[in-house]
């Protein structure tokens, strides 16, 4: 008899993680690999943040903390949300978890009953639908279009709502497209949501600080305070502070719902790592200027990648406003054959052949629920990006 639960058959391994691990392994074996698959900053965690962690260890802060996180960190989260978005949250409304992923997992597990629907605009980060499925929910995928800059429209949202809809998941800037909503665009969506009091909103703001060309990130409760009592605002230190490995994410939500998140976490992982929490206090409360420098660097890299790839025949991409991804159409190349004789039936074949024949690792669009594209992360050095783009160009031009 199988000892694997039925729910495990509902999900796939995370494709972003699988491809990144494969690239890491090929590199360790000595192959010449450039990984544009990992969605993580190449910058090191700033020194003052690392020092805060070392000091926490030396002070003996190596024990359990409150399940929801230390008071110092929850207060630092509340302060940061206030400073960045003008939001007003008490520490009782904050829960710190082991990465943004655990926040989403807790939210869905704590709220969904079998058959409950969760609206997810696509392209979407690989893990949203599978987390919903694990929690017995049904993901309802709405395809956004490149013509609308991959943004969900008010009409699309209204058309997807049913009596079973429990959540809308919004992610701005978006992984994988980099699309970032303006305040007006969010307002159009919140106006719809006001008509449907049974729907909650999970806003994943993890890339909010990584925006370009003067774009200003807005979040749902800031745009429509009347949605405060049914919104979970999710963020973390991974992307903005180059702290992916520290695994700290957090939520701000009404106290009653936050209590449910804490109850669930108290029966699974308990508190997030005490040392990572101390480091996160420093990150959120310390000087923020280095983020500006990082963003300026990302913007240059975005421009480099978009300009290089737009010169490649068969590739097509818009100019993303945020995050550190380009989502590039390969539709014109489907059906072509590589010089080793492999036919590209779909975008997955494209990224597989790209890796095998050029050593460039990227993630296929189908993993993000939108076939016909591939995602490159430009969170890597200019030199590697130039090399990678040259290899992509050569590969695409060698197809027949
Ligand atoms: N969020 C990142 C990505 O999309 C990290 C990997 C993951 O957890 O999916 O690549």
mmCIF file of C-alpha atoms and ligand atoms in Angstrom:
data_model
loop_
_atom_site.group_PDB
_atom_site.id
_atom_site.type_symbol
_atom_site.label_atom_id
_atom_site.label_comp_id
_atom_site.label_asym_id
_atom_site.label_seq_id
_atom_site.Cartn_x
_atom_site.Cartn_y
_atom_site.Cartn_z
ATOM 1 C CA UNK A 1 0.000 0.000 0.000
ATOM 2 C CA UNK A 2 1.274 3.454 -0.840
ATOM 3 C CA UNK A 3 2.121 5.635 2.114
ATOM 4 C CA UNK A 4 1.743 8.799 0.062
ATOM 5 C CA UNK A 5 -1.246 10.987 0.788
ATOM 6 C CA UNK A 6 -3.707 11.739 -1.985
ATOM 7 C CA UNK A 7 -2.972 15.449 -1.587
ATOM 8 C CA UNK A 8 0.609 14.875 -2.746
ATOM 9 C CA UNK A 9 -0.742 13.890 -6.157
ATOM 10 C CA UNK A 10 -2.317 17.326 -6.486
ATOM 11 C CA UNK A 11 1.014 19.135 -6.560
ATOM 12 C CA UNK A 12 4.274 19.161 -8.507
ATOM 13 C CA UNK A 13 7.750 19.904 -7.202
ATOM 14 C CA UNK A 14 8.432 23.660 -7.345
ATOM 15 C CA UNK A 15 9.833 24.254 -10.837
ATOM 16 C CA UNK A 16 11.786 27.372 -9.846
ATOM 17 C CA UNK A 17 13.556 25.352 -7.174
ATOM 18 C CA UNK A 18 13.986 22.251 -9.375
ATOM 19 C CA UNK A 19 15.628 24.154 -12.240
ATOM 20 C CA UNK A 20 17.801 26.229 -9.911
ATOM 21 C CA UNK A 21 19.005 23.062 -8.184
ATOM 22 C CA UNK A 22 19.720 21.400 -11.507
ATOM 23 C CA UNK A 23 21.790 24.410 -12.601
ATOM 24 C CA UNK A 24 23.676 24.380 -9.274
ATOM 25 C CA UNK A 25 24.403 20.669 -9.683
ATOM 26 C CA UNK A 26 25.645 20.997 -13.296
ATOM 27 C CA UNK A 27 27.898 23.848 -12.190
ATOM 28 C CA UNK A 28 29.285 21.764 -9.316
ATOM 29 C CA UNK A 29 30.057 19.046 -11.879
ATOM 30 C CA UNK A 30 32.238 21.550 -13.681
ATOM 31 C CA UNK A 31 29.918 22.611 -16.497
ATOM 32 C CA UNK A 32 29.896 26.196 -17.738
ATOM 33 C CA UNK A 33 26.453 27.212 -16.462
ATOM 34 C CA UNK A 34 24.928 30.676 -16.149
ATOM 35 C CA UNK A 35 21.880 30.470 -13.921
ATOM 36 C CA UNK A 36 19.135 32.962 -14.665
ATOM 37 C CA UNK A 37 16.635 30.670 -13.000
ATOM 38 C CA UNK A 38 16.919 31.601 -9.342
ATOM 39 C CA UNK A 39 14.665 34.350 -8.107
ATOM 40 C CA UNK A 40 17.147 35.668 -5.610
ATOM 41 C CA UNK A 41 19.390 38.705 -5.291
ATOM 42 C CA UNK A 42 23.055 38.067 -6.065
ATOM 43 C CA UNK A 43 24.005 40.796 -3.540
ATOM 44 C CA UNK A 44 25.343 39.713 -0.181
ATOM 45 C CA UNK A 45 23.270 40.538 2.907
ATOM 46 C CA UNK A 46 24.493 43.983 4.093
ATOM 47 C CA UNK A 47 27.183 43.875 6.771
ATOM 48 C CA UNK A 48 25.181 45.655 9.510
ATOM 49 C CA UNK A 49 22.460 43.033 9.204
ATOM 50 C CA UNK A 50 24.945 40.181 9.505
ATOM 51 C CA UNK A 51 26.502 41.894 12.544
ATOM 52 C CA UNK A 52 23.090 42.104 14.212
ATOM 53 C CA UNK A 53 22.764 38.339 13.836
ATOM 54 C CA UNK A 54 26.217 37.731 15.297
ATOM 55 C CA UNK A 55 25.416 39.999 18.238
ATOM 56 C CA UNK A 56 22.142 38.144 18.816
ATOM 57 C CA UNK A 57 24.049 34.860 18.998
ATOM 58 C CA UNK A 58 26.541 36.386 21.431
ATOM 59 C CA UNK A 59 23.699 37.714 23.608
ATOM 60 C CA UNK A 60 22.329 34.180 23.742
ATOM 61 C CA UNK A 61 19.198 34.880 21.716
ATOM 62 C CA UNK A 62 19.172 31.268 20.668
ATOM 63 C CA UNK A 63 15.941 30.152 22.325
ATOM 64 C CA UNK A 64 12.310 29.945 21.288
ATOM 65 C CA UNK A 65 10.601 33.266 20.761
ATOM 66 C CA UNK A 66 6.873 33.977 20.691
ATOM 67 C CA UNK A 67 5.378 31.867 17.891
ATOM 68 C CA UNK A 68 4.410 35.071 16.045
ATOM 69 C CA UNK A 69 7.936 36.486 16.377
ATOM 70 C CA UNK A 70 9.737 38.670 18.890
ATOM 71 C CA UNK A 71 8.000 41.832 20.030
ATOM 72 C CA UNK A 72 10.962 43.787 18.621
ATOM 73 C CA UNK A 73 10.516 42.291 15.155
ATOM 74 C CA UNK A 74 6.741 42.602 15.082
ATOM 75 C CA UNK A 75 7.107 46.244 16.104
ATOM 76 C CA UNK A 76 9.785 46.765 13.428
ATOM 77 C CA UNK A 77 7.428 45.236 10.830
ATOM 78 C CA UNK A 78 4.575 47.506 11.942
ATOM 79 C CA UNK A 79 6.850 50.558 11.771
ATOM 80 C CA UNK A 80 8.134 49.663 8.315
ATOM 81 C CA UNK A 81 4.618 49.126 6.936
ATOM 82 C CA UNK A 82 3.705 52.490 8.377
ATOM 83 C CA UNK A 83 6.709 54.254 6.911
ATOM 84 C CA UNK A 84 6.495 52.596 3.488
ATOM 85 C CA UNK A 85 2.727 52.539 2.941
ATOM 86 C CA UNK A 86 1.140 54.579 5.746
ATOM 87 C CA UNK A 87 -0.458 51.398 7.138
ATOM 88 C CA UNK A 88 -1.398 51.231 10.779
ATOM 89 C CA UNK A 89 -0.939 47.777 12.348
ATOM 90 C CA UNK A 90 -0.468 46.695 15.976
ATOM 91 C CA UNK A 91 1.995 43.964 16.879
ATOM 92 C CA UNK A 92 -0.968 41.650 17.639
ATOM 93 C CA UNK A 93 -1.840 41.853 13.952
ATOM 94 C CA UNK A 94 1.610 40.762 12.757
ATOM 95 C CA UNK A 95 2.833 37.182 12.398
ATOM 96 C CA UNK A 96 6.423 36.398 11.433
ATOM 97 C CA UNK A 97 6.964 33.126 9.566
ATOM 98 C CA UNK A 98 9.720 31.104 7.943
ATOM 99 C CA UNK A 99 9.709 32.955 4.632
ATOM 100 C CA UNK A 100 6.876 34.468 2.652
ATOM 101 C CA UNK A 101 6.031 30.982 1.455
ATOM 102 C CA UNK A 102 5.048 29.889 4.955
ATOM 103 C CA UNK A 103 2.854 32.967 5.321
ATOM 104 C CA UNK A 104 0.927 31.937 2.197
ATOM 105 C CA UNK A 105 0.797 28.317 3.314
ATOM 106 C CA UNK A 106 -0.544 29.329 6.741
ATOM 107 C CA UNK A 107 -3.094 31.705 5.227
ATOM 108 C CA UNK A 108 -4.543 29.086 2.866
ATOM 109 C CA UNK A 109 -4.429 26.205 5.342
ATOM 110 C CA UNK A 110 -6.063 28.301 8.052
ATOM 111 C CA UNK A 111 -8.901 29.526 5.844
ATOM 112 C CA UNK A 112 -9.889 27.141 3.044
ATOM 113 C CA UNK A 113 -12.496 24.412 3.118
ATOM 114 C CA UNK A 114 -12.710 21.785 0.357
ATOM 115 C CA UNK A 115 -13.801 23.374 -2.928
ATOM 116 C CA UNK A 116 -13.223 26.958 -1.855
ATOM 117 C CA UNK A 117 -11.947 29.006 -4.762
ATOM 118 C CA UNK A 118 -8.893 31.222 -4.888
ATOM 119 C CA UNK A 119 -8.511 33.630 -7.792
ATOM 120 C CA UNK A 120 -4.951 33.773 -9.075
ATOM 121 C CA UNK A 121 -4.094 36.077 -11.983
ATOM 122 C CA UNK A 122 -1.571 34.419 -14.313
ATOM 123 C CA UNK A 123 1.296 34.512 -15.077
ATOM 124 C CA UNK A 124 1.742 33.691 -11.404
ATOM 125 C CA UNK A 125 4.457 32.469 -9.108
ATOM 126 C CA UNK A 126 4.685 28.687 -9.242
ATOM 127 C CA UNK A 127 3.718 27.988 -5.646
ATOM 128 C CA UNK A 128 0.397 29.816 -5.310
ATOM 129 C CA UNK A 129 -1.810 27.208 -7.004
ATOM 130 C CA UNK A 130 -0.103 24.269 -5.365
ATOM 131 C CA UNK A 131 -0.340 25.792 -1.895
ATOM 132 C CA UNK A 132 -4.057 26.308 -2.526
ATOM 133 C CA UNK A 133 -4.437 22.682 -3.661
ATOM 134 C CA UNK A 134 -2.608 21.399 -0.599
ATOM 135 C CA UNK A 135 -5.116 23.309 1.509
ATOM 136 C CA UNK A 136 -8.021 21.561 -0.320
ATOM 137 C CA UNK A 137 -8.887 24.708 -2.289
ATOM 138 C CA UNK A 138 -9.409 25.177 -6.024
ATOM 139 C CA UNK A 139 -7.200 27.671 -7.813
ATOM 140 C CA UNK A 140 -9.137 29.749 -10.356
ATOM 141 C CA UNK A 141 -6.602 30.971 -12.862
ATOM 142 C CA UNK A 142 -7.260 34.140 -14.861
ATOM 143 C CA UNK A 143 -4.908 34.729 -17.767
ATOM 144 C CA UNK A 144 -3.859 38.353 -18.017
ATOM 145 C CA UNK A 145 -2.603 39.568 -21.374
ATOM 146 C CA UNK A 146 0.600 41.251 -22.518
ATOM 147 C CA UNK A 147 -1.627 43.928 -24.129
ATOM 148 C CA UNK A 148 -2.725 44.902 -20.602
ATOM 149 C CA UNK A 149 0.860 44.701 -19.349
ATOM 150 C CA UNK A 150 -0.040 41.385 -17.659
ATOM 151 C CA UNK A 151 -2.374 43.144 -15.247
ATOM 152 C CA UNK A 152 -5.706 41.822 -14.045
ATOM 153 C CA UNK A 153 -8.572 44.047 -15.142
ATOM 154 C CA UNK A 154 -11.668 44.878 -13.102
ATOM 155 C CA UNK A 155 -13.882 43.077 -15.654
ATOM 156 C CA UNK A 156 -11.750 39.944 -15.547
ATOM 157 C CA UNK A 157 -11.920 39.950 -11.751
ATOM 158 C CA UNK A 158 -15.682 40.433 -11.664
ATOM 159 C CA UNK A 159 -16.150 37.666 -14.219
ATOM 160 C CA UNK A 160 -14.221 35.145 -12.121
ATOM 161 C CA UNK A 161 -16.038 35.689 -8.832
ATOM 162 C CA UNK A 162 -18.483 33.031 -7.596
ATOM 163 C CA UNK A 163 -20.154 32.262 -4.271
ATOM 164 C CA UNK A 164 -17.228 29.947 -3.531
ATOM 165 C CA UNK A 165 -14.534 32.588 -4.049
ATOM 166 C CA UNK A 166 -12.612 33.040 -0.822
ATOM 167 C CA UNK A 167 -9.453 34.866 -1.886
ATOM 168 C CA UNK A 168 -7.915 37.014 -4.560
ATOM 169 C CA UNK A 169 -4.134 36.673 -4.600
ATOM 170 C CA UNK A 170 -2.389 39.774 -5.910
ATOM 171 C CA UNK A 171 1.337 40.111 -6.466
ATOM 172 C CA UNK A 172 2.693 43.503 -7.476
ATOM 173 C CA UNK A 173 5.368 43.746 -8.780
ATOM 174 C CA UNK A 174 4.670 40.332 -10.188
ATOM 175 C CA UNK A 175 6.854 37.272 -10.293
ATOM 176 C CA UNK A 176 7.411 36.330 -13.184
ATOM 177 C CA UNK A 177 6.352 39.333 -15.322
ATOM 178 C CA UNK A 178 7.659 42.259 -13.276
ATOM 179 C CA UNK A 179 4.324 44.024 -13.892
ATOM 180 C CA UNK A 180 3.577 46.555 -11.163
ATOM 181 C CA UNK A 181 0.094 48.028 -10.645
ATOM 182 C CA UNK A 182 -0.394 51.759 -10.227
ATOM 183 C CA UNK A 183 -2.608 53.080 -7.439
ATOM 184 C CA UNK A 184 -5.413 53.672 -9.986
ATOM 185 C CA UNK A 185 -5.156 50.151 -11.345
ATOM 186 C CA UNK A 186 -5.400 48.738 -7.840
ATOM 187 C CA UNK A 187 -8.338 51.053 -7.091
ATOM 188 C CA UNK A 188 -10.231 49.607 -10.067
ATOM 189 C CA UNK A 189 -9.833 46.161 -8.477
ATOM 190 C CA UNK A 190 -10.638 47.243 -4.925
ATOM 191 C CA UNK A 191 -13.848 48.895 -6.203
ATOM 192 C CA UNK A 192 -14.953 45.475 -7.459
ATOM 193 C CA UNK A 193 -13.948 43.805 -4.202
ATOM 194 C CA UNK A 194 -16.049 46.229 -2.156
ATOM 195 C CA UNK A 195 -19.103 44.690 -3.859
ATOM 196 C CA UNK A 196 -18.186 41.190 -2.636
ATOM 197 C CA UNK A 197 -17.727 41.155 1.141
ATOM 198 C CA UNK A 198 -17.146 37.382 1.191
ATOM 199 C CA UNK A 199 -13.795 37.724 -0.588
ATOM 200 C CA UNK A 200 -10.507 38.253 1.216
ATOM 201 C CA UNK A 201 -7.372 39.586 -0.414
ATOM 202 C CA UNK A 202 -3.863 38.243 -0.044
ATOM 203 C CA UNK A 203 -1.434 40.844 -1.324
ATOM 204 C CA UNK A 204 2.089 39.539 -1.838
ATOM 205 C CA UNK A 205 4.243 42.663 -1.712
ATOM 206 C CA UNK A 206 7.608 40.897 -1.557
ATOM 207 C CA UNK A 207 8.986 42.864 -4.553
ATOM 208 C CA UNK A 208 7.451 46.226 -3.572
ATOM 209 C CA UNK A 209 10.802 47.937 -3.071
ATOM 210 C CA UNK A 210 12.210 46.729 -6.386
ATOM 211 C CA UNK A 211 10.579 49.150 -8.818
ATOM 212 C CA UNK A 212 12.084 51.229 -11.617
ATOM 213 C CA UNK A 213 11.678 54.458 -13.572
ATOM 214 C CA UNK A 214 10.193 56.203 -10.538
ATOM 215 C CA UNK A 215 7.279 53.781 -10.084
ATOM 216 C CA UNK A 216 5.824 53.978 -6.564
ATOM 217 C CA UNK A 217 4.510 50.712 -5.106
ATOM 218 C CA UNK A 218 1.079 50.805 -3.519
ATOM 219 C CA UNK A 219 -0.691 48.154 -1.507
ATOM 220 C CA UNK A 220 -4.350 47.203 -1.182
ATOM 221 C CA UNK A 221 -5.160 48.555 2.302
ATOM 222 C CA UNK A 222 -3.446 51.834 1.479
ATOM 223 C CA UNK A 223 -5.541 52.215 -1.672
ATOM 224 C CA UNK A 224 -8.783 51.093 -0.027
ATOM 225 C CA UNK A 225 -8.725 51.189 3.786
ATOM 226 C CA UNK A 226 -12.267 49.732 3.850
ATOM 227 C CA UNK A 227 -10.693 46.399 2.845
ATOM 228 C CA UNK A 228 -8.433 46.348 5.906
ATOM 229 C CA UNK A 229 -10.615 43.882 7.797
ATOM 230 C CA UNK A 230 -10.303 41.281 5.019
ATOM 231 C CA UNK A 231 -6.817 41.761 3.678
ATOM 232 C CA UNK A 232 -3.612 39.931 4.501
ATOM 233 C CA UNK A 233 -0.606 42.040 3.567
ATOM 234 C CA UNK A 234 2.396 39.811 3.044
ATOM 235 C CA UNK A 235 6.017 40.850 2.768
ATOM 236 C CA UNK A 236 9.458 39.752 3.917
ATOM 237 C CA UNK A 237 13.139 40.563 3.944
ATOM 238 C CA UNK A 238 14.273 38.103 1.247
ATOM 239 C CA UNK A 239 14.275 40.258 -1.856
ATOM 240 C CA UNK A 240 14.642 43.871 -0.680
ATOM 241 C CA UNK A 241 17.370 43.122 1.874
ATOM 242 C CA UNK A 242 19.095 40.274 -0.011
ATOM 243 C CA UNK A 243 18.196 37.800 2.747
ATOM 244 C CA UNK A 244 16.623 34.824 0.961
ATOM 245 C CA UNK A 245 18.443 32.213 3.042
ATOM 246 C CA UNK A 246 17.435 33.745 6.370
ATOM 247 C CA UNK A 247 13.813 32.745 5.717
ATOM 248 C CA UNK A 248 11.827 35.597 7.223
ATOM 249 C CA UNK A 249 8.414 36.580 5.897
ATOM 250 C CA UNK A 250 5.553 38.287 7.682
ATOM 251 C CA UNK A 251 1.886 39.126 7.484
ATOM 252 C CA UNK A 252 -0.247 42.000 8.683
ATOM 253 C CA UNK A 253 -3.899 41.028 9.052
ATOM 254 C CA UNK A 254 -6.854 41.521 11.389
ATOM 255 C CA UNK A 255 -6.096 40.228 14.882
ATOM 256 C CA UNK A 256 -8.703 37.436 14.811
ATOM 257 C CA UNK A 257 -7.281 35.954 11.619
ATOM 258 C CA UNK A 258 -3.704 36.484 12.800
ATOM 259 C CA UNK A 259 -4.566 34.373 15.868
ATOM 260 C CA UNK A 260 -5.500 31.513 13.540
ATOM 261 C CA UNK A 261 -2.187 31.853 11.699
ATOM 262 C CA UNK A 262 -0.346 31.748 15.012
ATOM 263 C CA UNK A 263 -2.372 28.726 16.176
ATOM 264 C CA UNK A 264 -1.435 26.838 12.997
ATOM 265 C CA UNK A 265 2.213 27.853 13.160
ATOM 266 C CA UNK A 266 2.335 26.874 16.836
ATOM 267 C CA UNK A 267 1.456 23.335 15.780
ATOM 268 C CA UNK A 268 3.948 23.180 12.940
ATOM 269 C CA UNK A 269 7.205 25.139 12.987
ATOM 270 C CA UNK A 270 6.677 27.484 15.982
ATOM 271 C CA UNK A 271 8.739 30.661 15.689
ATOM 272 C CA UNK A 272 10.970 31.516 12.745
ATOM 273 C CA UNK A 273 14.706 31.309 13.515
ATOM 274 C CA UNK A 274 15.505 33.622 16.470
ATOM 275 C CA UNK A 275 18.795 34.776 14.929
ATOM 276 C CA UNK A 276 17.236 35.552 11.564
ATOM 277 C CA UNK A 277 14.578 37.504 13.437
ATOM 278 C CA UNK A 278 17.238 39.651 15.144
ATOM 279 C CA UNK A 279 18.874 40.262 11.764
ATOM 280 C CA UNK A 280 15.499 41.254 10.324
ATOM 281 C CA UNK A 281 14.963 43.834 13.079
ATOM 282 C CA UNK A 282 18.218 45.455 11.948
ATOM 283 C CA UNK A 283 17.202 45.210 8.285
ATOM 284 C CA UNK A 284 13.792 46.816 8.770
ATOM 285 C CA UNK A 285 14.864 49.458 11.307
ATOM 286 C CA UNK A 286 18.376 50.309 10.082
ATOM 287 C CA UNK A 287 19.548 52.504 7.215
ATOM 288 C CA UNK A 288 17.618 51.842 4.008
ATOM 289 C CA UNK A 289 19.846 53.700 1.505
ATOM 290 C CA UNK A 290 21.541 50.567 0.173
ATOM 291 C CA UNK A 291 18.184 49.491 -1.273
ATOM 292 C CA UNK A 292 18.270 52.522 -3.586
ATOM 293 C CA UNK A 293 21.692 51.486 -4.832
ATOM 294 C CA UNK A 294 20.540 47.921 -5.379
ATOM 295 C CA UNK A 295 17.473 49.132 -7.262
ATOM 296 C CA UNK A 296 19.618 51.381 -9.484
ATOM 297 C CA UNK A 297 21.778 48.365 -10.319
ATOM 298 C CA UNK A 298 18.759 46.168 -11.068
ATOM 299 C CA UNK A 299 17.329 48.862 -13.316
ATOM 300 C CA UNK A 300 20.556 48.969 -15.369
ATOM 301 C CA UNK A 301 20.523 45.183 -15.639
ATOM 302 C CA UNK A 302 16.883 45.181 -16.684
ATOM 303 C CA UNK A 303 17.661 47.676 -19.425
ATOM 304 C CA UNK A 304 20.618 45.584 -20.559
ATOM 305 C CA UNK A 305 18.617 42.341 -20.709
ATOM 306 C CA UNK A 306 15.550 43.851 -22.363
ATOM 307 C CA UNK A 307 17.617 45.672 -24.951
ATOM 308 C CA UNK A 308 19.749 42.591 -25.727
ATOM 309 C CA UNK A 309 16.811 40.178 -25.963
ATOM 310 C CA UNK A 310 14.644 42.558 -27.977
ATOM 311 C CA UNK A 311 17.268 42.357 -30.725
ATOM 312 C CA UNK A 312 16.841 38.595 -30.973
ATOM 313 C CA UNK A 313 14.515 37.513 -33.726
ATOM 314 C CA UNK A 314 11.705 35.346 -32.366
ATOM 315 C CA UNK A 315 11.812 36.742 -28.825
ATOM 316 C CA UNK A 316 9.395 39.351 -27.553
ATOM 317 C CA UNK A 317 9.173 41.082 -24.210
ATOM 318 C CA UNK A 318 7.749 44.230 -22.689
ATOM 319 C CA UNK A 319 9.595 46.436 -20.209
ATOM 320 C CA UNK A 320 8.839 45.280 -16.660
ATOM 321 C CA UNK A 321 8.312 47.963 -14.012
ATOM 322 C CA UNK A 322 9.612 45.935 -11.097
ATOM 323 C CA UNK A 323 11.003 42.758 -9.488
ATOM 324 C CA UNK A 324 14.076 41.304 -11.225
ATOM 325 C CA UNK A 325 12.542 39.189 -13.926
ATOM 326 C CA UNK A 326 11.928 39.453 -17.645
ATOM 327 C CA UNK A 327 9.136 37.297 -19.030
ATOM 328 C CA UNK A 328 9.928 36.722 -22.669
ATOM 329 C CA UNK A 329 7.710 35.237 -25.358
ATOM 330 C CA UNK A 330 9.179 32.373 -27.388
ATOM 331 C CA UNK A 331 5.937 31.692 -29.252
ATOM 332 C CA UNK A 332 7.569 32.499 -32.588
ATOM 333 C CA UNK A 333 10.189 29.801 -31.990
ATOM 334 C CA UNK A 334 7.856 26.919 -31.111
ATOM 335 C CA UNK A 335 8.048 24.205 -33.768
ATOM 336 C CA UNK A 336 11.657 25.017 -34.691
ATOM 337 C CA UNK A 337 14.531 22.561 -34.387
ATOM 338 C CA UNK A 338 17.861 22.950 -32.584
ATOM 339 C CA UNK A 339 21.154 22.233 -34.278
ATOM 340 C CA UNK A 340 21.337 18.925 -32.380
ATOM 341 C CA UNK A 341 18.022 17.971 -33.948
ATOM 342 C CA UNK A 342 15.595 18.562 -31.078
ATOM 343 C CA UNK A 343 12.223 19.984 -31.982
ATOM 344 C CA UNK A 344 10.875 22.653 -29.630
ATOM 345 C CA UNK A 345 7.281 21.612 -29.053
ATOM 346 C CA UNK A 346 6.722 24.031 -26.188
ATOM 347 C CA UNK A 347 8.440 26.496 -23.869
ATOM 348 C CA UNK A 348 9.671 23.707 -21.609
ATOM 349 C CA UNK A 349 11.524 22.157 -24.572
ATOM 350 C CA UNK A 350 12.958 25.620 -25.198
ATOM 351 C CA UNK A 351 14.439 26.032 -21.693
ATOM 352 C CA UNK A 352 15.643 22.416 -21.610
ATOM 353 C CA UNK A 353 17.470 22.797 -24.919
ATOM 354 C CA UNK A 354 18.778 26.220 -23.896
ATOM 355 C CA UNK A 355 20.323 24.693 -20.777
ATOM 356 C CA UNK A 356 21.699 21.622 -22.521
ATOM 357 C CA UNK A 357 23.096 23.419 -25.534
ATOM 358 C CA UNK A 358 24.233 26.761 -24.080
ATOM 359 C CA UNK A 359 24.428 26.299 -20.316
ATOM 360 C CA UNK A 360 21.925 29.094 -19.629
ATOM 361 C CA UNK A 361 19.300 28.099 -17.041
ATOM 362 C CA UNK A 362 15.902 29.800 -17.166
ATOM 363 C CA UNK A 363 12.359 28.809 -16.165
ATOM 364 C CA UNK A 364 9.635 27.978 -18.695
ATOM 365 C CA UNK A 365 6.449 30.054 -18.718
ATOM 366 C CA UNK A 366 4.211 27.017 -18.244
ATOM 367 C CA UNK A 367 5.601 26.725 -14.694
ATOM 368 C CA UNK A 368 4.014 30.134 -14.112
ATOM 369 C CA UNK A 369 0.750 28.922 -15.682
ATOM 370 C CA UNK A 370 1.449 30.739 -18.956
ATOM 371 C CA UNK A 371 2.961 28.611 -21.734
ATOM 372 C CA UNK A 372 4.867 30.197 -24.617
ATOM 373 C CA UNK A 373 7.296 32.210 -22.490
ATOM 374 C CA UNK A 374 10.443 31.864 -20.427
ATOM 375 C CA UNK A 375 11.502 33.777 -17.331
ATOM 376 C CA UNK A 376 14.988 35.092 -16.815
ATOM 377 C CA UNK A 377 16.110 36.539 -13.517
ATOM 378 C CA UNK A 378 18.489 39.457 -13.982
ATOM 379 C CA UNK A 379 19.630 39.392 -10.357
ATOM 380 C CA UNK A 380 23.122 38.520 -11.473
ATOM 381 C CA UNK A 381 26.258 40.372 -12.591
ATOM 382 C CA UNK A 382 26.365 42.514 -15.732
ATOM 383 C CA UNK A 383 29.162 40.382 -17.120
ATOM 384 C CA UNK A 384 27.194 37.137 -16.721
ATOM 385 C CA UNK A 385 24.042 38.762 -18.082
ATOM 386 C CA UNK A 386 25.923 39.906 -21.192
ATOM 387 C CA UNK A 387 27.311 36.417 -21.714
ATOM 388 C CA UNK A 388 23.933 34.798 -21.110
ATOM 389 C CA UNK A 389 22.152 37.121 -23.544
ATOM 390 C CA UNK A 390 24.812 36.443 -26.189
ATOM 391 C CA UNK A 391 24.313 32.691 -25.736
ATOM 392 C CA UNK A 392 20.518 33.040 -25.907
ATOM 393 C CA UNK A 393 20.850 35.076 -29.106
ATOM 394 C CA UNK A 394 23.177 32.540 -30.696
ATOM 395 C CA UNK A 395 20.871 29.682 -29.679
ATOM 396 C CA UNK A 396 17.730 31.343 -31.036
ATOM 397 C CA UNK A 397 19.441 32.278 -34.288
ATOM 398 C CA UNK A 398 20.742 28.736 -34.769
ATOM 399 C CA UNK A 399 17.209 27.284 -34.750
ATOM 400 C CA UNK A 400 15.811 26.141 -38.054
HETATM 401 N N1 LIG B 1 10.592 33.126 -5.458
HETATM 402 C C1 LIG B 1 11.797 32.716 -6.105
HETATM 403 C C2 LIG B 1 11.567 32.333 -7.542
HETATM 404 O O1 LIG B 1 10.484 32.491 -8.057
HETATM 405 C C3 LIG B 1 12.530 31.693 -5.301
HETATM 406 C C4 LIG B 1 12.234 30.249 -5.545
HETATM 407 C C5 LIG B 1 10.874 29.863 -5.069
HETATM 408 O O2 LIG B 1 10.690 29.742 -3.873
HETATM 409 O O3 LIG B 1 10.013 29.729 -5.927
HETATM 410 O O4 LIG B 1 12.485 31.910 -8.200
#
